[in-house]
Amino acid sequence: MTAALALGDDALVLSHRLGEWAGHAPVLEEEVALANIALDLLGQARLLLSIEGDEDELAYLREERAFRNVQLVEQPNGDFAHTIARQLYFSVHQQGLYAQLAAGEGPFAGMAAKAVKEVAYHRDHAEQWTLRLGDGTDESHARMQRAVDALWRFTGELFQPVEGVDADWQALHSRWLEDVTDVLGRASLTVPTGPQSGAWTAGAGRQGIHTESFGRMLAEMQHLHRSHPGASW
Amino acid sequence: MAAGTASQTAQTAAGGGEGPEAALQAAFDAAVAADERIEPRDWMPDAYRASLVRQMAQHAHSEIIGMQPEANWITRAPSLRRKAILMAKVQDEAGHGLYLYSAAETLGTGREELLDKLHAGRQRYSSIFNYPTLTWADVGAIGWLVDGAAITNQVPLCRCSYGPYARAMVRICKEESFHQRQGYELLLALSNGSPAQHEMAQDAVNRWWWPSLMMFGPPDDASAHSAQSMAWKIKRHSNDELRQRFVDICVPQAEALGLTLPDPDIRWNEERGRHDFGPIDWTEFQEVLKGNGPCNEQRLTQRRRAHEEGAWVREAAAAYARKHTPGADPAVRNGKATA
């Protein structure tokens, strides 16, 4: 597995999920915000996949078992709370990781230095909504707690070391737990007590083992490109 | 007109012995005649205000509903570059909707109220968005033809007599021109691509051409609001004049694309110095306006559903704001607010 694919697939798949919100957001400002985040992530994905090869071949012509993204990012959007919880978990992680990469001298330093600014915005957006939903109404509180709980078991995979990515994974995990605990606390939400991963996810996405909805997502994403082999667009 | 000028003029005139309403009307007419801008605090006739609210709301709604046919292809865009362009475009449309609702709000209405009217079917959006996007090429045809028609309509609105609307249009037109070029370039890539891609492009143009011509509205002799809107300088040109301009622009562009327009009657008329073109099916136009187009039901249902399913999110944001705003009711601030 190459590092650029792992990081690139994370961004590509989450961008795709956010793109599914277009025209369905709860308020017009969120149409703009979700599309904006999706675009940033797509930009990151294109840079990363291009390090590995041809971005379109990699995005459109690999099958499910060849994708290296973590399972967290492929989780369906669910309700708005679900989307926000997924974004919170991922953005806090991505910001920590990219900050480390940007400070280093590895092959991703340049990319990470640019992307970490975007990711800081994504994280702020997710945190602000976590506060509003967690500390809003009884209904929003209940929905946000459900989402936070449901996605918790996919968070352990974020800290499985990726070969070729020079990061202190242990430190990333501790810092992530600290930051997420802080936000959830301020949002009057309870930090889930279950395991962050188990036999069902540990390192699975990185090895090309995905959840069921992912295959359907790829079918939709790839069908047109695959229907016209060799065409340029 | 500059803020203040109108009211000063009006006061002066009112002091001159005429009824205050007549003086205000005279000042307004003079400002319009002098191509001055009317601003939110200026006096304006009720009918002018109502007409602007109607047009600006319809325009804002069109941006919001117009996201749907294109968003329909975001998850299926055939290359990452095209996907990024399309996402950015749909995002821009949401932004245009926001500018236009803000501009409409300067007339004393509210975004919530306007959205309620859209959802209730009491205010319209452009008829064009009731047509389905059936292939990827439709994304290009919308960019080239639909955005092209919109620009032809909207560039003169940059000189509209109502200041906030005119200023919103300056910003919007810049972005729309960019989208239109991207749509054209998408179609060009398809037209010069494989035979299957070329056919896809031609089919999309065949389906979008006539609905795009209908975007300019009914013919001049059947347009209910045109004469008054032109007198108020909200509109600067008639529907038929703008439609003719659009046809004249599109004919050479279609040639450059290597595509044909689905109208056997299009030909250059030397005498007029313009293109003649075939008759529009106004029955179809009327049916779409009445709600009987291919996607009317679907578009409105999706918009209502997004709004209804998002209600708990908006309520949460409002409850949070009440709790965390200094000076808010302490009873609300201390307890968990309920929806």
Coordinates of C-alpha atoms in Angstrom, one line a residue:
Chain A
M1 CA 0.0 0.0 0.0
T2 CA 1.3 3.4 -0.8
A3 CA 0.8 6.3 1.5
A4 CA -0.5 8.7 -1.1
L5 CA -3.3 6.4 -2.0
A6 CA -4.4 6.0 1.7
L7 CA -4.5 9.8 2.3
G8 CA -5.9 10.5 -1.2
D9 CA -8.7 7.9 -0.9
D10 CA -9.7 9.3 2.5
A11 CA -10.2 12.8 1.0
L12 CA -11.8 11.5 -2.3
V13 CA -14.4 9.4 -0.5
L14 CA -15.4 11.9 2.1
S15 CA -15.6 14.6 -0.6
H16 CA -18.0 12.3 -2.6
R17 CA -20.2 11.8 0.5
L18 CA -20.4 15.5 1.1
G19 CA -21.2 16.1 -2.5
E20 CA -24.4 14.0 -2.0
W21 CA -25.7 16.8 0.2
A22 CA -26.0 19.3 -2.7
G23 CA -29.6 20.4 -2.9
H24 CA -30.6 18.7 0.4
A25 CA -28.9 20.8 3.1
P26 CA -31.0 22.1 6.1
V27 CA -30.2 25.7 5.3
L28 CA -28.8 27.5 2.3
E29 CA -25.6 28.5 4.2
E30 CA -24.9 24.8 4.6
E31 CA -25.3 24.2 0.9
V32 CA -22.4 26.6 0.5
A33 CA -20.4 25.2 3.5
L34 CA -20.7 21.5 2.7
A35 CA -19.9 22.0 -1.0
N36 CA -16.9 24.2 0.0
I37 CA -15.5 21.4 2.3
A38 CA -16.2 18.8 -0.4
L39 CA -14.3 20.9 -2.9
D40 CA -11.3 21.4 -0.6
L41 CA -11.2 17.6 0.0
L42 CA -11.5 16.9 -3.7
G43 CA -8.5 19.2 -4.3
Q44 CA -6.5 17.4 -1.7
A45 CA -7.5 14.0 -3.2
R46 CA -6.4 15.2 -6.7
L47 CA -3.0 16.3 -5.5
L48 CA -2.4 13.1 -3.6
L49 CA -3.7 10.7 -6.2
S50 CA -1.5 12.5 -8.8
I51 CA 1.6 11.7 -6.7
E52 CA 0.6 8.0 -7.2
G53 CA -0.4 8.0 -10.8
D54 CA -3.3 9.3 -13.1
E55 CA -6.0 10.7 -10.8
D56 CA -8.9 9.6 -13.0
E57 CA -7.6 6.1 -13.5
L58 CA -7.1 5.7 -9.8
A59 CA -10.5 7.2 -8.9
Y60 CA -12.6 5.5 -11.5
L61 CA -11.0 2.3 -12.5
R62 CA -10.1 0.7 -9.2
E63 CA -12.5 -1.7 -7.6
E64 CA -13.7 -1.7 -4.0
R65 CA -10.9 -4.0 -2.7
A66 CA -8.2 -1.7 -4.1
F67 CA -9.4 1.4 -2.2
R68 CA -7.4 2.3 0.9
N69 CA -9.6 4.8 2.7
V70 CA -10.6 4.4 6.3
Q71 CA -14.1 3.0 6.8
L72 CA -15.1 6.2 8.7
V73 CA -15.2 8.4 5.5
E74 CA -17.3 6.0 3.5
Q75 CA -20.1 5.9 6.1
P76 CA -23.4 7.1 4.6
N77 CA -24.4 10.7 5.4
G78 CA -27.4 9.7 7.6
D79 CA -29.0 12.8 9.1
F80 CA -27.2 16.1 9.5
A81 CA -25.9 15.1 13.0
H82 CA -24.4 11.9 11.5
T83 CA -22.6 14.0 8.8
I84 CA -21.3 16.4 11.4
A85 CA -20.0 13.7 13.8
R86 CA -18.2 12.0 10.9
Q87 CA -16.7 15.4 9.9
L88 CA -15.7 16.2 13.5
Y89 CA -13.9 12.9 14.0
F90 CA -12.2 13.1 10.6
S91 CA -11.2 16.8 10.6
V92 CA -9.7 16.7 14.1
H93 CA -7.6 13.8 13.0
Q94 CA -6.7 15.2 9.6
Q95 CA -5.6 18.5 11.2
G96 CA -3.3 16.7 13.7
L97 CA -1.8 14.5 11.0
Y98 CA -1.4 17.3 8.4
A99 CA 0.2 19.6 11.0
Q100 CA 2.8 16.9 11.7
L101 CA 3.4 16.3 8.0
A102 CA 3.7 20.0 7.3
A103 CA 6.3 20.3 10.0
G104 CA 8.4 17.4 8.6
E105 CA 10.4 17.1 5.4
G106 CA 8.6 14.1 3.9
P107 CA 7.0 13.9 0.5
F108 CA 3.7 15.3 1.8
A109 CA 5.1 18.4 3.6
G110 CA 4.1 20.8 0.8
M111 CA 0.7 19.4 0.3
A112 CA 0.0 19.3 4.0
A113 CA 1.1 22.8 4.6
K114 CA -1.5 24.1 2.1
A115 CA -4.2 21.7 3.2
V116 CA -3.9 22.2 6.9
K117 CA -5.3 25.7 6.5
E118 CA -8.4 24.3 4.8
V119 CA -8.7 21.5 7.4
A120 CA -8.7 24.1 10.2
Y121 CA -11.8 25.6 8.7
H122 CA -13.5 22.2 8.3
R123 CA -12.7 21.4 11.9
D124 CA -14.1 24.7 13.1
H125 CA -17.3 24.2 11.1
A126 CA -17.8 20.7 12.6
E127 CA -17.1 21.9 16.1
Q128 CA -19.5 24.8 15.8
W129 CA -22.3 22.5 14.7
T130 CA -21.4 19.9 17.3
L131 CA -22.0 22.6 19.9
R132 CA -25.2 23.8 18.4
L133 CA -26.7 20.3 17.9
G134 CA -25.4 19.0 21.3
D135 CA -26.5 22.0 23.2
G136 CA -29.5 23.0 21.1
T137 CA -32.8 21.3 21.6
D138 CA -33.6 18.0 23.2
E139 CA -34.1 16.5 19.8
S140 CA -30.9 17.8 18.3
H141 CA -29.0 16.6 21.5
A142 CA -30.4 13.1 21.1
R143 CA -29.6 13.0 17.4
M144 CA -26.1 14.2 18.0
Q145 CA -25.4 11.8 20.8
R146 CA -26.7 8.9 18.6
A147 CA -24.4 9.9 15.7
V148 CA -21.4 10.3 18.0
D149 CA -22.0 6.9 19.5
A150 CA -22.7 5.2 16.1
L151 CA -19.5 6.3 14.5
W152 CA -17.2 5.9 17.5
R153 CA -16.2 2.3 16.5
F154 CA -14.8 3.6 13.2
T155 CA -12.4 6.0 14.8
G156 CA -9.7 3.6 15.9
E157 CA -8.6 3.0 12.3
L158 CA -7.6 6.6 12.0
F159 CA -4.5 5.9 14.1
Q160 CA -3.4 2.7 12.5
P161 CA 0.1 3.6 11.2
V162 CA 0.2 4.0 7.4
E163 CA 3.4 2.8 5.8
G164 CA 5.3 5.7 4.3
V165 CA 3.5 8.4 6.4
D166 CA 6.0 9.7 8.8
A167 CA 3.9 10.5 11.9
D168 CA 3.8 9.9 15.6
W169 CA 0.5 7.9 15.5
Q170 CA 0.5 7.4 19.3
A171 CA 0.7 11.1 19.9
L172 CA -2.0 11.8 17.2
H173 CA -4.3 9.4 19.0
S174 CA -3.9 11.0 22.5
R175 CA -4.3 14.5 21.1
W176 CA -7.4 13.4 19.1
L177 CA -9.0 11.9 22.2
E178 CA -8.2 15.0 24.2
D179 CA -9.6 17.4 21.6
V180 CA -12.7 15.4 20.8
T181 CA -13.4 14.9 24.5
D182 CA -13.2 18.6 25.0
V183 CA -15.6 19.4 22.2
L184 CA -18.1 16.8 23.2
G185 CA -18.0 18.0 26.7
R186 CA -18.6 21.6 25.7
A187 CA -21.5 20.3 23.6
S188 CA -23.0 18.6 26.7
L189 CA -22.5 15.2 25.0
T190 CA -21.2 12.1 26.5
V191 CA -17.9 10.6 25.2
P192 CA -18.8 7.0 24.0
T193 CA -17.4 4.3 26.2
G194 CA -17.2 1.5 23.6
P195 CA -14.1 0.4 21.9
Q196 CA -12.8 2.6 19.1
S197 CA -12.2 -0.4 16.9
G198 CA -12.5 -4.1 16.9
A199 CA -12.3 -7.2 14.8
W200 CA -14.7 -5.5 12.3
T201 CA -12.7 -2.5 11.5
A202 CA -9.1 -2.6 12.8
G203 CA -7.0 -1.4 9.8
A204 CA -9.6 -2.9 7.5
G205 CA -10.2 0.0 5.1
R206 CA -6.5 0.5 4.7
Q207 CA -6.4 -3.2 3.6
G208 CA -9.2 -2.8 1.1
I209 CA -11.9 -4.3 3.4
H210 CA -14.9 -1.9 3.3
T211 CA -18.4 -1.7 4.5
E212 CA -21.4 -2.7 2.4
S213 CA -22.5 0.8 1.3
F214 CA -19.1 1.5 -0.2
G215 CA -19.6 -0.7 -3.2
R216 CA -22.8 1.1 -4.1
M217 CA -21.1 4.4 -3.7
L218 CA -18.4 3.4 -6.1
A219 CA -20.9 2.0 -8.6
E220 CA -22.5 5.4 -8.8
M221 CA -19.3 7.3 -8.9
Q222 CA -17.6 5.2 -11.6
H223 CA -20.4 4.1 -13.9
L224 CA -20.2 6.9 -16.5
H225 CA -16.4 6.9 -16.7
R226 CA -16.4 3.1 -17.1
S227 CA -19.1 3.2 -19.7
H228 CA -16.8 5.1 -22.1
P229 CA -13.4 3.3 -21.9
G230 CA -10.6 5.6 -22.9
A231 CA -12.7 8.6 -23.5
S232 CA -11.5 12.0 -22.4
W233 CA -13.9 14.5 -20.7
Chain B
M1 CA -30.7 58.0 -6.5
A2 CA -28.3 58.9 -3.7
A3 CA -29.8 58.1 -0.3
G4 CA -31.4 61.3 0.9
T5 CA -31.8 63.0 -2.5
A6 CA -35.2 61.6 -3.1
S7 CA -36.6 62.4 0.3
Q8 CA -35.2 65.9 0.2
T9 CA -36.6 66.5 -3.2
A10 CA -39.9 65.0 -2.0
Q11 CA -40.0 67.3 1.1
T12 CA -39.2 70.3 -1.0
A13 CA -41.9 69.4 -3.5
A14 CA -44.4 68.5 -0.7
G15 CA -43.8 72.0 0.8
G16 CA -44.8 73.4 -2.5
G17 CA -48.5 72.8 -1.9
E18 CA -49.1 69.5 -3.7
G19 CA -50.3 66.4 -1.8
P20 CA -47.4 64.5 -0.3
E21 CA -48.1 61.3 -2.2
A22 CA -48.0 63.1 -5.6
A23 CA -44.8 64.9 -4.7
L24 CA -43.1 61.6 -3.7
Q25 CA -44.3 60.0 -6.9
A26 CA -42.9 62.9 -8.9
A27 CA -39.6 62.6 -7.2
F28 CA -39.5 58.9 -7.9
D29 CA -40.4 59.4 -11.5
A30 CA -37.8 62.0 -11.9
A31 CA -35.1 59.7 -10.4
V32 CA -36.1 56.9 -12.7
A33 CA -36.1 59.2 -15.7
A34 CA -32.6 60.5 -14.8
D35 CA -31.3 56.9 -14.5
E36 CA -30.7 57.3 -10.8
R37 CA -30.8 54.3 -8.5
I38 CA -33.6 53.8 -6.1
E39 CA -32.3 52.7 -2.7
P40 CA -34.1 50.8 0.1
R41 CA -34.9 53.9 2.2
D42 CA -36.2 55.9 -0.7
W43 CA -40.0 56.2 -1.2
M44 CA -41.3 54.0 -4.0
P45 CA -44.7 53.2 -5.3
D46 CA -46.3 50.1 -3.7
A47 CA -46.7 48.4 -7.1
Y48 CA -42.9 49.0 -7.9
R49 CA -42.0 47.4 -4.6
A50 CA -44.4 44.5 -5.1
S51 CA -43.1 43.9 -8.7
L52 CA -39.5 43.9 -7.5
V53 CA -40.2 41.5 -4.7
R54 CA -42.0 39.2 -7.2
Q55 CA -39.1 39.3 -9.7
M56 CA -36.3 39.1 -7.2
A57 CA -37.9 36.2 -5.2
Q58 CA -38.5 34.3 -8.5
H59 CA -34.9 34.9 -9.4
A60 CA -33.6 33.8 -6.0
H61 CA -35.9 30.7 -6.1
S62 CA -34.5 29.8 -9.5
E63 CA -31.0 29.8 -8.2
I64 CA -32.0 27.4 -5.4
I65 CA -34.2 25.1 -7.5
G66 CA -31.7 25.3 -10.3
M67 CA -29.1 23.5 -8.1
Q68 CA -31.1 20.3 -8.4
P69 CA -30.8 19.4 -12.1
E70 CA -27.0 19.9 -11.9
A71 CA -26.4 18.4 -8.5
N72 CA -28.1 15.4 -10.0
W73 CA -24.8 14.7 -11.7
I74 CA -22.2 15.6 -9.0
T75 CA -21.9 12.0 -7.8
R76 CA -21.5 10.7 -11.4
A77 CA -19.2 13.3 -13.0
P78 CA -16.8 11.4 -15.3
S79 CA -13.5 13.0 -14.2
L80 CA -12.3 14.6 -11.0
R81 CA -11.7 17.9 -12.8
R82 CA -15.3 18.0 -14.1
K83 CA -16.6 17.0 -10.7
A84 CA -14.7 19.9 -9.0
I85 CA -16.0 22.4 -11.6
L86 CA -19.6 21.2 -11.1
M87 CA -19.4 21.3 -7.3
A88 CA -18.0 24.8 -7.4
K89 CA -20.9 25.8 -9.8
V90 CA -23.6 24.4 -7.6
Q91 CA -22.0 26.1 -4.6
D92 CA -22.0 29.4 -6.5
E93 CA -25.7 29.0 -7.2
A94 CA -26.5 28.7 -3.5
G95 CA -24.4 31.8 -3.0
H96 CA -26.4 33.6 -5.7
G97 CA -29.6 32.6 -4.0
L98 CA -28.3 34.1 -0.8
Y99 CA -27.4 37.5 -2.5
L100 CA -30.8 37.7 -4.1
Y101 CA -32.7 36.9 -0.9
S102 CA -30.7 39.6 0.9
A103 CA -31.5 42.0 -1.9
A104 CA -35.2 41.1 -1.7
E105 CA -35.1 41.6 2.1
T106 CA -34.2 45.3 1.6
L107 CA -37.7 45.7 0.4
G108 CA -39.2 44.7 3.7
T109 CA -39.8 41.0 3.1
G110 CA -38.0 38.1 4.8
R111 CA -36.1 35.0 3.4
E112 CA -38.3 32.7 5.5
E113 CA -41.4 34.2 4.1
L114 CA -40.2 34.0 0.5
L115 CA -39.2 30.3 1.0
D116 CA -42.6 29.5 2.5
K117 CA -44.2 31.0 -0.6
L118 CA -42.0 29.0 -2.9
H119 CA -42.8 25.8 -0.9
A120 CA -46.5 26.6 -1.1
G121 CA -46.3 27.1 -4.8
R122 CA -47.3 30.7 -4.5
Q123 CA -44.1 32.1 -6.0
R124 CA -42.5 30.8 -9.2
Y125 CA -39.0 29.8 -10.3
S126 CA -37.7 29.6 -13.9
S127 CA -39.6 27.1 -16.0
I128 CA -36.3 25.7 -17.3
F129 CA -35.5 23.8 -14.1
N130 CA -38.5 21.6 -14.6
Y131 CA -36.6 19.7 -17.3
P132 CA -34.6 16.6 -16.3
T133 CA -30.9 16.1 -16.7
L134 CA -30.7 12.7 -18.4
T135 CA -27.1 12.5 -19.4
W136 CA -23.8 14.1 -18.5
A137 CA -24.0 16.3 -21.6
D138 CA -27.0 18.0 -20.1
V139 CA -24.6 19.6 -17.6
G140 CA -22.8 21.2 -20.6
A141 CA -26.0 22.2 -22.3
I142 CA -27.3 23.9 -19.1
G143 CA -24.0 25.8 -18.9
W144 CA -24.0 26.9 -22.5
L145 CA -27.7 27.5 -23.2
V146 CA -29.4 28.0 -19.8
D147 CA -26.7 30.1 -18.3
G148 CA -26.2 31.8 -21.6
A149 CA -29.9 32.8 -21.7
A150 CA -29.7 33.8 -18.1
I151 CA -26.8 36.1 -18.8
T152 CA -28.5 37.7 -21.8
N153 CA -31.4 38.4 -19.5
Q154 CA -29.3 39.5 -16.5
V155 CA -26.6 41.7 -18.0
P156 CA -29.2 44.5 -18.6
L157 CA -30.4 44.0 -15.0
C158 CA -27.0 45.3 -13.8
R159 CA -28.5 48.7 -14.8
C160 CA -31.9 48.0 -13.2
S161 CA -33.4 51.1 -11.4
Y162 CA -33.3 49.3 -8.0
G163 CA -29.8 49.6 -6.5
P164 CA -29.5 46.5 -4.4
Y165 CA -30.8 44.3 -7.3
A166 CA -28.5 45.9 -9.8
R167 CA -25.5 45.5 -7.5
A168 CA -26.3 41.8 -6.9
M169 CA -26.5 41.3 -10.6
V170 CA -23.0 42.7 -11.2
R171 CA -21.6 40.0 -8.9
I172 CA -23.8 37.3 -10.2
C173 CA -23.1 38.0 -13.9
K174 CA -19.4 37.7 -13.4
E175 CA -19.7 34.2 -12.0
E176 CA -22.4 33.2 -14.5
S177 CA -20.2 34.1 -17.5
F178 CA -17.5 31.8 -16.1
H179 CA -20.0 28.9 -15.7
Q180 CA -21.2 29.5 -19.2
R181 CA -17.7 29.2 -20.7
Q182 CA -17.2 26.0 -18.7
G183 CA -20.4 24.5 -20.0
Y184 CA -19.4 25.4 -23.5
E185 CA -16.0 23.9 -23.0
L186 CA -17.6 20.7 -21.6
L187 CA -19.8 20.4 -24.7
L188 CA -16.8 21.1 -27.0
A189 CA -14.9 18.2 -25.4
L190 CA -17.8 15.9 -25.9
S191 CA -18.4 17.1 -29.5
N192 CA -14.8 16.4 -30.4
G193 CA -14.7 13.1 -28.4
S194 CA -15.9 9.7 -29.4
P195 CA -19.0 9.2 -31.6
A196 CA -21.0 8.2 -28.5
Q197 CA -19.9 11.4 -26.7
H198 CA -20.7 13.6 -29.8
E199 CA -24.1 12.0 -30.0
M200 CA -24.7 12.6 -26.3
A201 CA -23.8 16.3 -26.8
Q202 CA -26.2 16.7 -29.8
D203 CA -29.0 15.0 -28.0
A204 CA -28.6 17.3 -25.0
V205 CA -28.7 20.4 -27.2
N206 CA -31.7 19.0 -29.0
R207 CA -33.6 18.7 -25.7
W208 CA -32.4 22.0 -24.1
W209 CA -32.7 24.4 -27.0
W210 CA -36.4 25.2 -27.0
P211 CA -36.8 25.3 -23.2
S212 CA -33.9 27.8 -23.2
L213 CA -35.7 30.1 -25.6
M214 CA -38.7 29.9 -23.3
M215 CA -36.6 31.4 -20.5
F216 CA -37.1 34.8 -22.0
G217 CA -40.8 34.6 -21.2
P218 CA -43.9 35.0 -23.3
P219 CA -43.9 37.0 -26.5
D220 CA -44.1 40.7 -26.1
D221 CA -47.8 40.9 -27.0
A222 CA -48.6 38.4 -24.2
S223 CA -46.3 39.6 -21.5
A224 CA -48.3 40.8 -18.5
H225 CA -45.6 42.7 -16.6
S226 CA -43.3 43.9 -19.4
A227 CA -44.6 47.3 -20.2
Q228 CA -44.7 48.5 -16.6
S229 CA -41.3 46.9 -15.8
M230 CA -39.8 48.7 -18.7
A231 CA -41.3 52.0 -17.7
W232 CA -39.8 51.6 -14.2
K233 CA -36.5 50.6 -15.8
I234 CA -36.5 47.3 -13.9
K235 CA -36.4 45.7 -17.3
R236 CA -34.4 47.4 -20.1
H237 CA -35.4 45.3 -23.1
S238 CA -38.4 43.3 -24.2
N239 CA -38.6 39.5 -24.0
D240 CA -38.6 39.1 -27.8
E241 CA -35.6 41.4 -28.2
L242 CA -33.6 39.5 -25.6
R243 CA -34.6 36.2 -27.2
Q244 CA -33.5 37.4 -30.6
R245 CA -30.1 38.5 -29.2
F246 CA -29.7 35.1 -27.7
V247 CA -30.4 33.3 -31.0
D248 CA -28.0 35.5 -32.8
I249 CA -25.3 34.7 -30.3
C250 CA -25.9 31.0 -30.3
V251 CA -26.0 30.2 -34.0
P252 CA -22.2 30.8 -34.6
Q253 CA -21.4 29.2 -31.2
A254 CA -23.3 26.0 -32.3
E255 CA -21.3 26.0 -35.5
A256 CA -18.0 26.3 -33.6
L257 CA -19.1 23.4 -31.4
G258 CA -19.8 21.3 -34.4
L259 CA -23.4 20.8 -33.2
T260 CA -26.7 21.7 -34.8
L261 CA -29.7 23.5 -33.3
P262 CA -33.0 21.6 -33.6
D263 CA -34.8 24.2 -35.6
P264 CA -35.0 23.8 -39.4
D265 CA -36.2 27.4 -39.8
I266 CA -33.1 29.1 -38.4
R267 CA -31.5 31.2 -41.1
W268 CA -29.8 34.5 -41.5
N269 CA -32.1 37.3 -42.6
E270 CA -30.0 39.8 -44.6
E271 CA -32.7 42.4 -44.5
R272 CA -33.1 42.4 -40.7
G273 CA -29.5 41.6 -40.0
R274 CA -30.6 39.0 -37.6
H275 CA -31.6 35.3 -37.6
D276 CA -35.1 34.2 -38.3
F277 CA -36.2 31.2 -36.2
G278 CA -39.1 28.8 -35.9
P279 CA -42.2 29.1 -33.7
I280 CA -42.0 28.3 -30.0
D281 CA -44.5 25.8 -28.5
W282 CA -46.2 28.2 -26.1
T283 CA -48.6 25.5 -25.0
E284 CA -45.8 23.5 -23.6
F285 CA -44.5 26.7 -21.8
Q286 CA -47.9 27.3 -20.3
E287 CA -48.2 23.7 -19.1
V288 CA -44.8 23.8 -17.4
L289 CA -45.7 27.1 -15.7
K290 CA -48.9 25.5 -14.5
G291 CA -46.9 22.8 -12.8
N292 CA -47.3 20.1 -15.5
G293 CA -43.7 20.0 -16.7
P294 CA -41.6 16.8 -16.5
C295 CA -40.0 17.7 -13.0
N296 CA -42.2 20.3 -11.4
E297 CA -43.5 17.9 -8.7
Q298 CA -40.1 16.4 -8.1
R299 CA -38.3 19.7 -7.8
L300 CA -40.7 21.2 -5.3
T301 CA -41.0 18.0 -3.3
Q302 CA -37.2 17.8 -2.9
R303 CA -37.0 21.4 -1.8
R304 CA -39.8 21.0 0.7
R305 CA -38.3 17.8 2.0
A306 CA -34.8 19.4 2.5
H307 CA -36.5 22.3 4.4
E308 CA -38.7 20.1 6.5
E309 CA -36.0 17.6 7.3
G310 CA -33.7 20.5 8.2
A311 CA -36.2 22.1 10.6
W312 CA -34.7 20.4 13.7
V313 CA -31.2 21.7 12.7
R314 CA -32.4 25.3 12.4
E315 CA -34.3 25.0 15.7
A316 CA -31.1 23.7 17.3
A317 CA -29.1 26.7 16.0
A318 CA -31.7 29.1 17.2
A319 CA -32.0 27.5 20.7
Y320 CA -28.2 27.5 21.0
A321 CA -28.0 31.2 20.0
R322 CA -30.6 32.1 22.6
K323 CA -28.7 30.2 25.3
H324 CA -25.4 31.7 24.4
T325 CA -26.3 35.3 23.6
P326 CA -25.6 37.7 26.5
G327 CA -28.8 39.2 27.6
A328 CA -31.0 36.4 26.4
D329 CA -33.8 35.3 28.7
P330 CA -32.0 33.6 31.7
A331 CA -34.7 31.0 32.0
V332 CA -34.0 29.9 28.4
R333 CA -30.2 30.2 29.0
N334 CA -30.1 27.9 32.0
G335 CA -32.5 25.2 31.0
K336 CA -32.1 23.1 27.9
A337 CA -34.4 24.7 25.4
T338 CA -37.0 22.5 23.8
A339 CA -38.0 22.8 20.2

